[in-house]
Coordinates of C-alpha atoms (C1' of nucleotides) in Angstrom, one line a residue:
Chain A
M28 CA 11.8 14.4 -14.8
A29 CA 14.8 13.2 -12.8
N30 CA 15.3 10.2 -10.9
L31 CA 18.1 11.4 -8.5
I32 CA 18.7 8.2 -6.8
E33 CA 19.2 6.6 -10.2
E34 CA 21.4 9.1 -11.0
A35 CA 23.5 8.9 -8.4
K36 CA 23.7 4.9 -8.8
L37 CA 24.3 5.2 -12.5
S38 CA 27.5 7.5 -11.6
I39 CA 28.8 5.3 -9.3
D40 CA 28.4 2.1 -12.3
G41 CA 30.5 4.9 -14.0
L42 CA 33.3 5.5 -11.8
L43 CA 33.8 1.8 -11.3
E44 CA 34.3 1.2 -14.6
K45 CA 36.5 3.8 -15.1
A46 CA 38.7 2.6 -12.1
Y47 CA 38.2 -0.9 -13.3
K48 CA 40.0 0.2 -16.7
K49 CA 42.8 2.1 -15.1
A50 CA 43.3 -0.8 -12.5
V51 CA 43.8 -3.1 -15.6
G52 CA 46.0 -0.7 -17.3
D53 CA 48.1 -0.5 -14.4
G54 CA 48.4 -4.1 -14.0
L55 CA 46.5 -4.3 -10.6
I56 CA 44.0 -6.4 -11.5
P57 CA 43.6 -9.3 -14.2
D58 CA 41.2 -8.5 -17.0
G59 CA 38.4 -11.0 -16.2
G60 CA 35.5 -8.4 -17.0
I61 CA 34.5 -5.8 -14.8
P62 CA 32.7 -7.7 -11.9
Q63 CA 28.8 -7.1 -11.7
G64 CA 27.1 -6.2 -8.5
K65 CA 24.7 -3.9 -7.2
V66 CA 24.9 -0.3 -6.0
E67 CA 22.4 0.1 -3.1
I68 CA 21.6 2.5 0.1
P69 CA 22.8 0.8 3.4
K70 CA 20.6 0.9 6.5
D71 CA 23.3 2.4 8.4
T72 CA 24.8 5.6 7.1
S73 CA 27.9 5.0 8.9
N74 CA 28.2 2.7 5.7
G75 CA 28.0 5.6 3.7
D76 CA 25.6 6.9 1.5
Y77 CA 25.8 4.2 -1.0
A78 CA 27.7 1.2 -1.1
A79 CA 28.7 -1.2 -3.8
N80 CA 29.6 -4.8 -3.8
H81 CA 31.3 -5.4 -6.9
A82 CA 34.5 -6.4 -5.3
M83 CA 32.5 -9.3 -3.3
A84 CA 30.8 -10.3 -6.4
G85 CA 33.9 -10.3 -8.7
A86 CA 36.0 -12.3 -6.3
K87 CA 35.5 -15.6 -7.8
T88 CA 36.0 -14.5 -11.6
L89 CA 39.1 -12.4 -10.6
K90 CA 40.4 -14.7 -8.4
L91 CA 41.1 -12.1 -6.0
P92 CA 39.9 -11.7 -2.4
P93 CA 37.0 -9.1 -2.0
R94 CA 38.9 -6.9 0.1
A95 CA 42.3 -6.3 -2.1
I96 CA 39.8 -6.0 -5.1
A97 CA 38.1 -3.1 -3.3
E98 CA 41.2 -1.6 -2.2
T99 CA 42.2 -1.3 -5.7
F100 CA 39.3 -0.1 -6.4
V101 CA 39.6 2.8 -4.2
L102 CA 43.1 3.3 -5.3
C103 CA 42.3 3.8 -9.0
M104 CA 39.2 5.9 -8.5
D105 CA 38.7 9.5 -9.3
L106 CA 36.0 11.6 -7.7
T107 CA 36.8 14.7 -9.1
D108 CA 33.5 16.9 -9.9
S109 CA 31.7 13.6 -9.2
Y110 CA 28.6 13.4 -7.1
F111 CA 30.6 11.7 -4.5
G112 CA 33.1 13.1 -2.0
S113 CA 34.9 10.1 -0.9
V114 CA 35.0 6.4 -1.2
E115 CA 36.4 3.8 1.5
M116 CA 36.7 0.4 1.5
A117 CA 34.8 -1.2 4.5
G118 CA 33.8 -4.8 5.7
P119 CA 34.1 -7.8 3.6
G120 CA 34.7 -5.8 0.9
F121 CA 32.1 -3.1 0.0
L122 CA 32.9 0.2 -1.5
N123 CA 31.0 2.8 0.7
F124 CA 30.5 6.1 -1.1
R125 CA 29.7 9.4 0.5
L126 CA 27.7 12.3 -1.2
S127 CA 29.4 15.5 -2.5
D128 CA 28.0 18.9 -2.5
K129 CA 27.7 19.0 -5.8
W130 CA 24.9 16.2 -5.8
F131 CA 23.0 18.0 -2.6
T132 CA 23.0 21.1 -4.9
K133 CA 21.5 19.0 -7.6
V134 CA 18.6 17.7 -5.5
L135 CA 17.5 21.3 -4.3
E136 CA 17.9 22.8 -7.7
T137 CA 15.9 19.7 -9.3
I138 CA 13.4 20.4 -6.9
R139 CA 12.9 24.2 -7.3
D140 CA 13.0 23.6 -11.2
E141 CA 10.4 20.9 -11.1
G142 CA 8.0 22.3 -8.8
M143 CA 5.0 20.4 -8.4
D144 CA 5.9 17.9 -11.6
Y145 CA 9.0 17.0 -9.0
G146 CA 8.5 13.1 -8.5
R147 CA 7.2 12.4 -12.2
S148 CA 8.7 10.2 -14.4
D149 CA 7.8 8.8 -17.9
E150 CA 8.1 5.0 -16.9
G151 CA 5.4 4.2 -17.8
Q152 CA 5.6 5.7 -21.3
N153 CA 1.9 6.6 -21.4
E154 CA 0.5 3.3 -21.3
R155 CA -3.0 3.3 -20.9
V156 CA -4.0 2.0 -17.6
M157 CA -7.3 1.3 -16.0
V158 CA -8.0 0.8 -12.2
E159 CA -11.0 -0.5 -11.5
F160 CA -12.1 -0.2 -7.7
V161 CA -14.8 0.2 -5.1
S162 CA -17.3 -1.5 -7.3
A163 CA -19.4 -2.3 -4.4
N164 CA -22.8 -3.4 -4.8
P165 CA -25.5 -0.5 -4.8
T166 CA -27.8 -2.4 -2.9
G167 CA -26.8 -0.7 0.3
P168 CA -24.0 2.0 1.7
M169 CA -20.5 1.3 1.4
T170 CA -18.4 -0.1 4.4
I171 CA -15.1 0.2 5.8
G172 CA -14.0 -2.4 3.3
N173 CA -14.7 0.0 0.8
A174 CA -12.8 2.6 2.5
R175 CA -9.5 0.7 2.2
G176 CA -10.4 -0.4 -1.1
G177 CA -11.6 3.2 -2.3
V178 CA -8.2 4.8 -1.1
L179 CA -5.8 1.9 -2.7
G180 CA -7.6 2.0 -6.0
D181 CA -7.1 5.9 -5.9
A182 CA -3.6 6.4 -4.4
L183 CA -2.4 4.0 -6.7
A184 CA -4.1 5.5 -9.7
S185 CA -2.3 8.5 -8.6
V186 CA 0.9 7.0 -8.3
L187 CA 0.8 5.4 -11.6
D188 CA -0.1 8.6 -13.1
R189 CA 2.8 10.4 -11.8
A190 CA 4.9 7.3 -12.9
G191 CA 3.8 8.4 -16.4
Y192 CA 1.1 6.1 -17.0
S193 CA -2.2 7.3 -18.5
V194 CA -4.7 6.5 -15.8
Y195 CA -8.2 5.7 -16.1
R196 CA -10.8 5.6 -12.9
E197 CA -13.8 3.3 -13.0
F198 CA -16.3 2.1 -10.5
Y199 CA -18.4 -0.9 -11.7
V200 CA -22.0 -0.9 -10.6
N201 CA -23.6 -4.5 -10.4
D202 CA -26.9 -3.0 -11.5
A203 CA -28.3 -6.4 -12.8
G204 CA -28.6 -9.8 -11.4
N205 CA -29.5 -11.9 -8.4
Q206 CA -28.3 -9.6 -5.6
V207 CA -30.4 -6.6 -7.3
D208 CA -33.9 -8.7 -6.9
L209 CA -33.0 -9.6 -3.5
F210 CA -32.6 -5.8 -3.0
G211 CA -35.7 -5.2 -5.0
K212 CA -37.6 -8.0 -2.4
S213 CA -36.1 -6.9 0.6
I214 CA -37.7 -3.1 0.0
E215 CA -40.8 -4.6 -1.1
V216 CA -41.3 -6.4 2.1
R217 CA -40.4 -3.4 4.0
Y218 CA -42.7 -1.5 2.2
L219 CA -45.7 -3.9 2.8
Q220 CA -45.0 -3.9 6.7
I221 CA -45.3 -0.6 6.8
I222 CA -48.9 -0.8 5.3
K223 CA -49.7 -4.0 7.1
G224 CA -47.6 -4.1 9.9
E225 CA -44.4 -5.6 10.7
D226 CA -45.8 -8.8 11.8
A227 CA -47.9 -9.1 8.8
V228 CA -45.1 -10.1 6.2
E229 CA -42.4 -12.0 7.3
F230 CA -38.5 -10.7 6.0
P231 CA -36.4 -13.2 3.9
E232 CA -33.8 -14.8 5.7
N233 CA -31.2 -13.8 3.2
G234 CA -32.6 -10.4 2.4
Y235 CA -30.9 -7.2 2.8
H236 CA -31.7 -6.1 6.8
G237 CA -30.4 -2.9 6.8
D238 CA -31.8 0.1 8.2
D239 CA -30.9 2.0 4.8
I240 CA -33.7 -0.5 3.1
K241 CA -36.4 0.8 5.5
V242 CA -35.6 4.4 4.8
L243 CA -36.1 3.5 0.8
A244 CA -39.3 2.0 1.6
Q245 CA -40.4 4.7 3.7
M246 CA -39.5 7.3 1.0
I247 CA -41.7 5.4 -1.6
Y248 CA -44.8 5.3 1.0
E249 CA -44.3 8.7 1.1
K250 CA -44.0 9.7 -2.3
D251 CA -46.4 7.0 -3.8
G252 CA -48.4 6.0 -0.7
E253 CA -50.3 2.4 -1.0
K254 CA -50.1 2.6 -4.9
Y255 CA -48.1 -0.7 -5.4
L256 CA -50.1 -2.4 -2.7
D257 CA -52.2 -4.4 -5.4
M258 CA -49.6 -4.6 -7.9
D259 CA -48.2 -7.8 -9.1
S260 CA -45.1 -8.6 -7.0
D261 CA -42.4 -8.8 -9.7
A262 CA -43.7 -5.5 -11.4
R263 CA -43.7 -4.2 -7.8
C264 CA -40.2 -5.2 -7.0
R265 CA -38.9 -3.6 -10.7
A266 CA -40.4 -0.4 -9.7
F267 CA -38.5 -0.4 -6.4
V268 CA -35.5 -1.3 -7.9
E269 CA -35.9 1.6 -10.3
F270 CA -36.2 3.7 -7.4
G271 CA -34.0 2.4 -5.1
L272 CA -31.0 2.1 -7.3
P273 CA -30.5 5.2 -8.9
Y274 CA -31.0 6.6 -5.3
N275 CA -28.1 4.6 -4.2
I276 CA -25.8 5.0 -6.9
E277 CA -26.2 8.8 -6.2
L278 CA -25.7 8.4 -2.5
M279 CA -22.2 6.5 -3.3
K280 CA -21.3 8.9 -5.5
K281 CA -21.8 11.6 -3.0
H282 CA -20.1 9.9 -0.2
L283 CA -16.9 8.9 -2.5
E284 CA -16.8 12.7 -3.4
R285 CA -16.6 13.6 -0.1
Y286 CA -13.7 10.8 0.5
R287 CA -11.9 12.7 -2.4
I288 CA -12.4 10.0 -5.0
H289 CA -13.5 10.8 -8.4
F290 CA -14.0 8.3 -11.0
D291 CA -14.0 8.9 -14.8
K292 CA -16.9 6.4 -15.4
W293 CA -19.3 4.7 -13.7
F294 CA -19.6 1.8 -15.9
L295 CA -23.4 -0.1 -15.8
E296 CA -23.3 -3.7 -15.8
S297 CA -26.8 -3.6 -17.1
S298 CA -25.5 -2.1 -20.3
L299 CA -23.7 -4.8 -21.0
H300 CA -26.5 -7.1 -21.1
E301 CA -28.7 -4.4 -23.0
S302 CA -26.2 -4.7 -25.6
G303 CA -26.3 -8.1 -26.2
Y304 CA -22.3 -7.7 -25.3
V305 CA -22.4 -10.6 -22.9
E306 CA -24.1 -12.9 -25.2
E307 CA -22.1 -12.1 -28.0
T308 CA -18.8 -13.0 -25.8
V309 CA -20.3 -16.1 -24.7
K310 CA -21.1 -17.2 -28.0
L311 CA -17.5 -16.4 -28.8
L312 CA -16.5 -18.9 -26.2
E313 CA -18.9 -21.2 -27.4
D314 CA -17.7 -21.4 -31.2
G315 CA -14.2 -21.5 -29.7
G316 CA -15.2 -25.0 -28.5
Y317 CA -14.5 -23.9 -25.0
T318 CA -17.8 -24.7 -23.4
Y319 CA -20.3 -27.9 -23.0
E320 CA -23.6 -28.2 -21.5
K321 CA -24.6 -29.9 -18.4
D322 CA -27.5 -30.3 -16.1
D323 CA -29.1 -27.4 -18.8
A324 CA -26.5 -25.4 -18.1
L325 CA -23.9 -23.9 -19.9
W326 CA -20.1 -24.6 -18.6
L327 CA -17.0 -22.7 -19.4
R328 CA -13.8 -25.7 -19.8
N329 CA -11.8 -23.4 -17.2
T330 CA -9.5 -26.2 -16.4
E331 CA -8.3 -26.1 -19.8
F332 CA -6.7 -22.7 -19.1
G333 CA -5.1 -24.2 -16.0
A334 CA -8.1 -23.3 -13.3
D335 CA -8.9 -25.8 -10.8
K336 CA -12.3 -25.9 -11.8
D337 CA -15.0 -25.3 -14.5
E338 CA -17.4 -22.3 -14.4
V339 CA -21.0 -21.7 -15.2
L340 CA -21.7 -19.2 -17.9
R341 CA -25.5 -19.5 -18.2
R342 CA -27.7 -20.9 -15.5
S343 CA -30.5 -23.7 -16.5
N344 CA -32.7 -20.7 -15.9
G345 CA -31.3 -19.3 -18.8
F346 CA -29.5 -15.8 -17.1
Y347 CA -25.8 -15.3 -17.3
T348 CA -23.7 -15.7 -14.4
Y349 CA -21.7 -13.0 -12.7
Y350 CA -18.6 -14.8 -14.4
A351 CA -19.6 -14.8 -18.0
V352 CA -20.7 -11.2 -17.5
D353 CA -17.1 -10.4 -16.0
I354 CA -15.6 -12.0 -18.9
A355 CA -17.5 -9.6 -21.1
Y356 CA -16.9 -6.3 -19.2
H357 CA -13.3 -7.0 -18.9
R358 CA -13.4 -8.0 -23.1
N359 CA -15.1 -4.6 -23.0
K360 CA -12.2 -2.9 -21.1
F361 CA -9.3 -4.3 -23.4
I362 CA -10.8 -4.9 -26.7
E363 CA -13.6 -1.8 -26.9
R364 CA -12.2 0.4 -25.2
G365 CA -8.2 -0.3 -25.8
F366 CA -6.7 -0.6 -22.4
D367 CA -3.3 -1.8 -22.4
R368 CA -3.5 -3.0 -18.9
V369 CA -6.2 -3.1 -16.3
I370 CA -5.9 -3.5 -12.5
D371 CA -8.7 -4.8 -10.5
V372 CA -9.1 -3.8 -7.0
W373 CA -10.6 -6.7 -5.2
G374 CA -11.0 -8.2 -1.6
A375 CA -9.5 -11.1 -0.5
D376 CA -12.8 -12.6 -0.6
H377 CA -12.6 -12.5 -4.4
H378 CA -9.1 -14.3 -4.7
G379 CA -10.1 -17.5 -5.8
H380 CA -12.3 -15.9 -8.1
A381 CA -9.4 -13.6 -9.4
I382 CA -7.4 -16.8 -10.0
R383 CA -9.6 -18.8 -12.3
F384 CA -10.8 -15.7 -13.5
A385 CA -7.3 -14.7 -14.7
A386 CA -7.3 -18.2 -16.4
S387 CA -10.2 -17.6 -18.4
M388 CA -8.9 -14.4 -19.9
T389 CA -5.9 -16.5 -21.7
A390 CA -8.8 -17.9 -23.9
P391 CA -7.5 -17.2 -27.4
V392 CA -11.0 -16.3 -29.3
L393 CA -11.0 -13.3 -26.6
G394 CA -7.8 -11.5 -28.5
L395 CA -6.2 -10.2 -25.1
Q396 CA -2.8 -11.9 -25.9
N397 CA -0.8 -8.7 -25.8
K398 CA -2.6 -6.9 -22.9
K399 CA -2.2 -7.3 -18.9
L400 CA -4.7 -7.9 -16.4
D401 CA -3.2 -7.6 -12.8
F402 CA -5.5 -7.7 -9.5
L403 CA -4.5 -6.1 -6.4
I404 CA -5.9 -8.2 -3.8
M405 CA -6.6 -6.6 -0.6
Q406 CA -6.9 -8.5 2.5
M407 CA -9.7 -8.1 4.9
V408 CA -10.6 -5.3 7.3
R409 CA -11.0 -6.6 10.9
L410 CA -13.3 -4.4 12.6
V411 CA -12.6 -4.5 16.4
R412 CA -13.8 -2.6 19.4
G413 CA -11.3 -2.7 22.2
N414 CA -10.6 -6.8 22.2
E415 CA -14.1 -7.4 20.9
I416 CA -14.1 -8.4 17.7
V417 CA -17.0 -6.7 15.5
K418 CA -18.5 -8.8 12.5
V419 CA -19.3 -6.8 9.7
S420 CA -22.1 -7.8 6.8
K421 CA -24.2 -5.8 4.5
R422 CA -26.8 -8.1 4.5
T423 CA -27.3 -8.5 8.4
G424 CA -27.1 -4.6 7.8
K425 CA -24.7 -4.5 10.9
A426 CA -21.8 -2.6 8.9
L427 CA -20.3 0.3 10.0
T428 CA -20.4 2.6 6.9
L429 CA -18.3 4.7 5.0
N430 CA -19.5 8.1 5.5
D431 CA -20.2 7.3 9.4
L432 CA -16.4 7.0 9.5
M433 CA -15.8 10.1 8.1
D434 CA -17.6 11.8 10.2
E435 CA -15.9 9.9 13.3
I436 CA -12.5 10.4 12.1
G437 CA -12.5 12.9 9.4
V438 CA -11.4 12.1 5.6
D439 CA -7.7 12.8 6.3
A440 CA -7.2 10.5 8.9
C441 CA -9.5 8.2 7.1
R442 CA -7.3 7.9 3.9
F443 CA -4.0 8.0 5.4
F444 CA -5.0 4.8 7.9
F445 CA -6.5 2.9 5.3
N446 CA -3.3 3.6 2.8
A447 CA -2.1 0.2 4.5
K448 CA 0.1 -2.2 2.5
P449 CA -2.6 -4.2 0.5
D450 CA -1.5 -7.9 1.5
T451 CA -1.6 -7.6 5.6
H452 CA -4.4 -7.9 7.7
L453 CA -5.8 -4.4 8.4
E454 CA -6.9 -4.0 12.1
F455 CA -9.0 -1.4 12.7
D456 CA -9.8 -0.6 16.3
L457 CA -13.2 1.8 16.6
D458 CA -12.1 2.9 20.3
L459 CA -8.7 3.8 19.0
A460 CA -9.8 5.6 15.8
I461 CA -12.4 7.7 17.7
R462 CA -9.9 8.7 20.2
Q463 CA -7.2 9.1 17.1
D464 CA -6.3 13.2 17.6
S465 CA -3.0 13.7 18.1
E466 CA -1.7 10.0 18.1
N467 CA -2.7 9.8 14.8
P468 CA 0.6 9.6 12.3
V469 CA -1.4 11.8 9.9
Y470 CA -1.1 14.8 12.0
Y471 CA 2.8 14.3 12.4
V472 CA 3.2 15.2 8.8
Q473 CA 0.4 17.6 8.4
Y474 CA 2.3 19.2 11.5
A475 CA 5.6 19.2 9.7
H476 CA 4.0 21.1 6.7
A477 CA 1.7 23.6 8.8
R478 CA 5.3 24.0 10.5
I479 CA 7.0 24.7 7.6
C480 CA 4.1 27.6 6.0
S481 CA 4.3 29.2 9.2
L482 CA 8.0 29.7 9.3
I483 CA 8.3 30.8 5.8
A484 CA 5.5 33.1 6.4
A485 CA 6.7 34.6 9.2
M486 CA 10.3 35.0 7.9
A487 CA 8.6 36.9 5.0
E488 CA 7.0 39.0 7.0
E489 CA 10.7 40.1 8.8
G490 CA 11.6 40.6 4.9
H491 CA 13.2 37.5 4.2
P492 CA 11.3 35.5 1.6
V493 CA 12.3 32.3 0.4
P494 CA 14.9 33.2 -2.3
T495 CA 13.6 33.0 -6.3
G496 CA 15.6 31.2 -8.8
S497 CA 17.0 28.0 -8.8
E498 CA 20.5 29.1 -7.8
V499 CA 21.1 27.0 -4.6
N500 CA 24.4 26.8 -2.7
A501 CA 23.9 23.4 -0.4
A502 CA 27.5 23.2 0.9
L503 CA 26.2 25.5 3.4
L504 CA 23.6 22.7 4.3
C505 CA 26.4 20.3 5.8
S506 CA 25.1 19.0 9.1
E507 CA 24.0 15.4 9.5
H508 CA 20.3 16.8 10.0
E509 CA 20.4 18.5 6.9
H510 CA 22.0 16.1 4.5
E511 CA 19.5 13.3 5.8
L512 CA 16.6 15.6 4.9
I513 CA 18.0 16.3 1.4
K514 CA 18.5 12.5 1.0
Q515 CA 15.0 11.8 1.7
L516 CA 13.8 14.5 -0.9
A517 CA 16.1 12.6 -3.6
M518 CA 14.2 9.7 -2.7
F519 CA 10.7 10.9 -3.9
T520 CA 10.8 9.9 -7.7
E521 CA 12.2 6.7 -6.7
E522 CA 9.6 6.1 -4.4
I523 CA 6.8 6.6 -6.3
R524 CA 8.3 4.3 -9.3
L525 CA 8.5 1.3 -6.6
A526 CA 5.1 2.2 -5.5
A527 CA 3.8 2.0 -9.1
R528 CA 5.9 -1.1 -9.5
D529 CA 4.8 -3.1 -6.6
Y530 CA 1.0 -1.7 -6.7
D531 CA 1.6 -0.7 -3.4
P532 CA 0.6 3.1 -2.7
S533 CA 1.3 2.5 1.0
R534 CA 4.8 3.2 0.2
I535 CA 4.2 6.9 0.0
N536 CA 2.8 7.0 3.5
R537 CA 5.7 6.0 5.1
Y538 CA 7.9 7.6 2.7
V539 CA 6.1 10.8 4.0
T540 CA 6.1 9.9 7.5
E541 CA 10.0 9.8 7.2
L542 CA 10.2 12.9 5.3
A543 CA 8.4 14.4 8.3
A544 CA 10.6 12.8 10.7
R545 CA 13.6 14.2 9.2
F546 CA 12.2 17.6 8.7
H547 CA 11.3 17.8 12.5
R548 CA 14.9 16.7 13.4
F549 CA 16.2 19.3 11.0
Y550 CA 14.0 22.0 12.3
T551 CA 14.9 21.2 16.0
S552 CA 18.6 21.0 15.3
C553 CA 19.0 24.0 12.9
R554 CA 17.7 28.0 13.4
I555 CA 16.8 29.5 10.3
K556 CA 15.8 32.8 12.2
D557 CA 19.1 34.2 13.2
A558 CA 21.4 32.2 11.1
E559 CA 23.8 34.4 8.7
P560 CA 22.1 35.4 5.6
E561 CA 23.3 33.3 3.2
L562 CA 22.9 30.0 5.5
R563 CA 19.4 31.2 6.0
D564 CA 18.8 31.7 2.4
A565 CA 20.0 28.3 2.0
R566 CA 17.8 26.5 4.6
L567 CA 15.0 28.8 3.6
V568 CA 15.1 26.9 0.4
L569 CA 15.5 23.4 2.0
C570 CA 12.2 24.5 3.9
D571 CA 10.7 25.1 0.6
C572 CA 11.5 22.2 -1.4
T573 CA 10.4 20.2 1.7
E574 CA 6.9 21.8 1.9
K575 CA 6.6 21.4 -2.0
V576 CA 7.1 17.5 -1.4
I577 CA 5.1 16.8 1.5
A578 CA 2.2 18.7 -0.2
N579 CA 2.8 16.4 -3.2
A580 CA 3.2 13.0 -1.2
L581 CA -0.2 13.6 0.8
D582 CA -1.7 14.5 -2.7
I583 CA -1.1 10.9 -3.4
V584 CA -2.7 9.6 -0.7
G585 CA -5.5 12.0 -1.0
V586 CA -4.8 14.1 2.6
T587 CA -4.8 18.0 2.5
A588 CA -1.5 19.6 3.8
P589 CA -2.8 22.4 5.8
E590 CA -0.8 25.9 6.3
K591 CA -1.8 26.0 9.9
M592 CA -2.5 24.0 13.0
Chain B
rG7 C1' -8.6 -32.0 1.7
rC8 C1' -6.4 -28.2 -2.0
rG9 C1' -5.8 -23.0 -2.9
rC10 C1' -4.2 -17.7 -1.9
rC11 C1' -2.4 -14.2 2.0
rA12 C1' -0.1 -13.7 6.6
rG13 C1' 3.0 -14.7 11.3
rU14 C1' 8.7 -9.7 13.1
rA15 C1' 9.1 -5.7 20.5
rG16 C1' 3.3 -5.8 25.4
rC17 C1' 0.2 -3.4 20.5
rU18 C1' -0.1 -1.7 15.3
rC19 C1' 3.4 -2.5 11.6
rA20 C1' 8.4 -1.2 8.2
rG21 C1' 12.6 -4.3 6.8
rG22 C1' 14.3 -1.3 -1.0
rU23 C1' 13.9 -8.5 -5.0
rG24 C1' 20.2 -12.1 -0.8
rG25 C1' 23.9 -7.8 2.7
rA26 C1' 27.2 -5.1 7.3
rU27 C1' 24.8 -4.5 14.5
rA28 C1' 16.4 -6.7 12.8
rG29 C1' 14.0 -0.9 12.9
rA30 C1' 9.8 2.9 13.4
rG31 C1' 5.0 4.7 15.6
rC32 C1' 1.9 3.8 20.3
rA33 C1' 2.2 2.0 25.4
rA34 C1' 6.1 2.5 29.7
rC35 C1' 10.2 5.3 32.2
rU36 C1' 13.8 10.3 31.9
rG37 C1' 14.8 14.5 30.0
rC38 C1' 14.3 19.5 26.7
rC39 C1' 9.5 25.7 25.9
rU40 C1' 12.5 33.8 28.2
rU41 C1' 14.8 31.8 21.1
rC42 C1' 11.0 30.2 13.9
rU43 C1' 4.1 26.2 16.1
rA44 C1' 6.3 20.9 22.3
rA45 C1' 0.5 18.1 17.6
rG46 C1' 8.1 18.4 18.2
rC47 C1' 13.3 16.8 19.7
rA48 C1' 16.3 13.9 22.9
rG49 C1' 17.2 9.6 25.3
rU50 C1' 16.5 4.4 28.2
rA51 C1' 13.9 -0.3 28.4
rG52 C1' 11.8 -4.0 25.0
rG53 C1' 13.6 -9.7 20.2
rU54 C1' 14.4 -17.7 19.9
rC55 C1' 12.1 -12.4 13.0
rA56 C1' 6.0 -19.0 14.9
rG57 C1' 9.0 -24.0 15.0
rG58 C1' 12.6 -27.4 12.4
rG59 C1' 15.7 -28.5 8.0
rG60 C1' 18.4 -27.2 3.7
rU61 C1' 20.7 -23.6 -0.1
rU62 C1' 25.9 -19.9 0.3
rC63 C1' 31.0 -15.8 1.8
rG64 C1' 26.2 -14.4 4.5
rA65 C1' 18.8 -15.6 5.3
rA66 C1' 13.7 -12.0 8.6
rU67 C1' 14.4 -12.4 3.2
rC68 C1' 15.0 -17.8 -1.4
rC69 C1' 13.5 -24.0 -1.1
rC70 C1' 11.4 -28.0 1.8
rU71 C1' 8.1 -29.1 6.2
rU72 C1' 5.3 -28.6 10.6
rC73 C1' 2.3 -25.6 13.5
rU74 C1' -1.4 -20.9 13.8
rG75 C1' -4.9 -17.0 11.8
rG76 C1' -7.9 -14.8 8.2
rC77 C1' -10.0 -16.0 3.2
rG78 C1' -11.5 -18.7 -1.0
rU79 C1' -12.9 -23.6 -2.9
rA80 C1' -22.2 -21.7 -5.3
rC81 C1' -26.2 -22.7 -11.5
rC82 C1' -24.5 -15.5 -4.8
rA83 C1' -21.6 -11.2 -6.7

RNA sequence: GCGCCAGUAGCUCAGGUGGAUAGAGCAACUGCCUUCUAAGCAGUAGGUCAGGGGUUCGAAUCCCUUCUGGCGUACCA
């Protein structure tokens, strides 16, 4: 449960404080209070492993030039038995620290001790968090937009779990409302077309044009023949929905499991209607005086909560809007099920809703004062084929489905590719994706893992297994490539913490890619097989640690770590 | 019009909440396999960080403004 980066930074704080006290005691610096600065990791390692800017930050209060302060710090600093081997003044007054063998040893020992738990922290203090994601309409197959949301939500949940939160994954099934009615209507027309011929019945403009609807109609026809032909349209549609919806939901479950996403719960929207929970929630808002009637509809005074417009809760036809249902659903998450925090992963086409919705949720009568509702808004995926932009729409039925995509490029590549930074538009080139074999960065990482596994296996066969026990002599691992690799290993916990804090699991992609790069460099420059026994053992331990962290990081993203390639 | 997200190398993108000479992958070019996996490594080339102001020791990063792109602004979800 150690965050080695934080430990190093804290230890620098301690060293600075001691040096400052000594400097004041020796009369080298006025006692104006210890300068408040920041410790960071410089991009360029020639500027040390860690750099502190305290001398620059303290120039004003101490009334001394930054470089003079820095020099005094260097003079008064005692690094004996610390995580650092040297410190020097540089540039405008930076204090540059270089790590010692003690720290490198500590990193490897920590990874050996913690095993697959390495990377975990208690940052989240078991706060109960629900991540709701995908939640695709069950009216058709999932698209590449869901591919992105799926990975982001799932990887975010994994990251939060490792950062010490108690995580729950949920899929919200929109099995009620207009879209579902439209779904039933669409099947109805396809069904009638099978019996009467395609030209006999016109397909509604706003219906679902996808082939999957035809398939459903065909299945119904094969099962029940013309049984529904003379039925009243409403009843017929209801029957078709009762058949089509569960069928689609099962299919989504199957495809998402293939995509390595498992939800703790598939929450049905219809359950909120049936239990009267929507009605009850709206009543709460009415009684609180936050509503008014206009044009036979019931409106929420959303502008009172800072939103840019009011919202309809109950339509003039008596049905509740998705908006009202959403409020009820989220009230249910917090109040009935006791989550402290809820994160909704939504596409950018819902961001307007997210802003207004967040405003509504502050209504005091909902009782959510101590709760956190956050949104992870991901930008759209732009599908291109070469230079041509492919328009995607579920209704027109032209969408590339998630399942097709998994067939084309494989689950690993898919998960790795779509785990990109949420707030940038993602360009997905079909031509490239299909071609993506050895070019794909996911193979670069997997290759590093496979390399280690086969190396370790080969060494074991020669009678040199990875030494057991956690004692490590990292002093032998003294080349630049070895240091760079160990430093990257040490970063894992911190990287997870930041990914959790920023809701950006794509950090893990970048982290593990860099880790693989550093391993490849190490592997090329440092021999293991014919090294001296002690050095060989130390390097085997380093390989072993690297293998575990790569596997662990890939597991977060949901990518397999192959032992052979 | 108003709101949200973005604009960094030919292409796809990083850039740790203001730090030192702006980075990586792909594409291009040049080297490296009789030695642990060449799906790898090393190197060359490639930039007005969209434009313009401002804040300060210091800005790709913060503020203002203009331009460009995506999305939103339904009694659809």
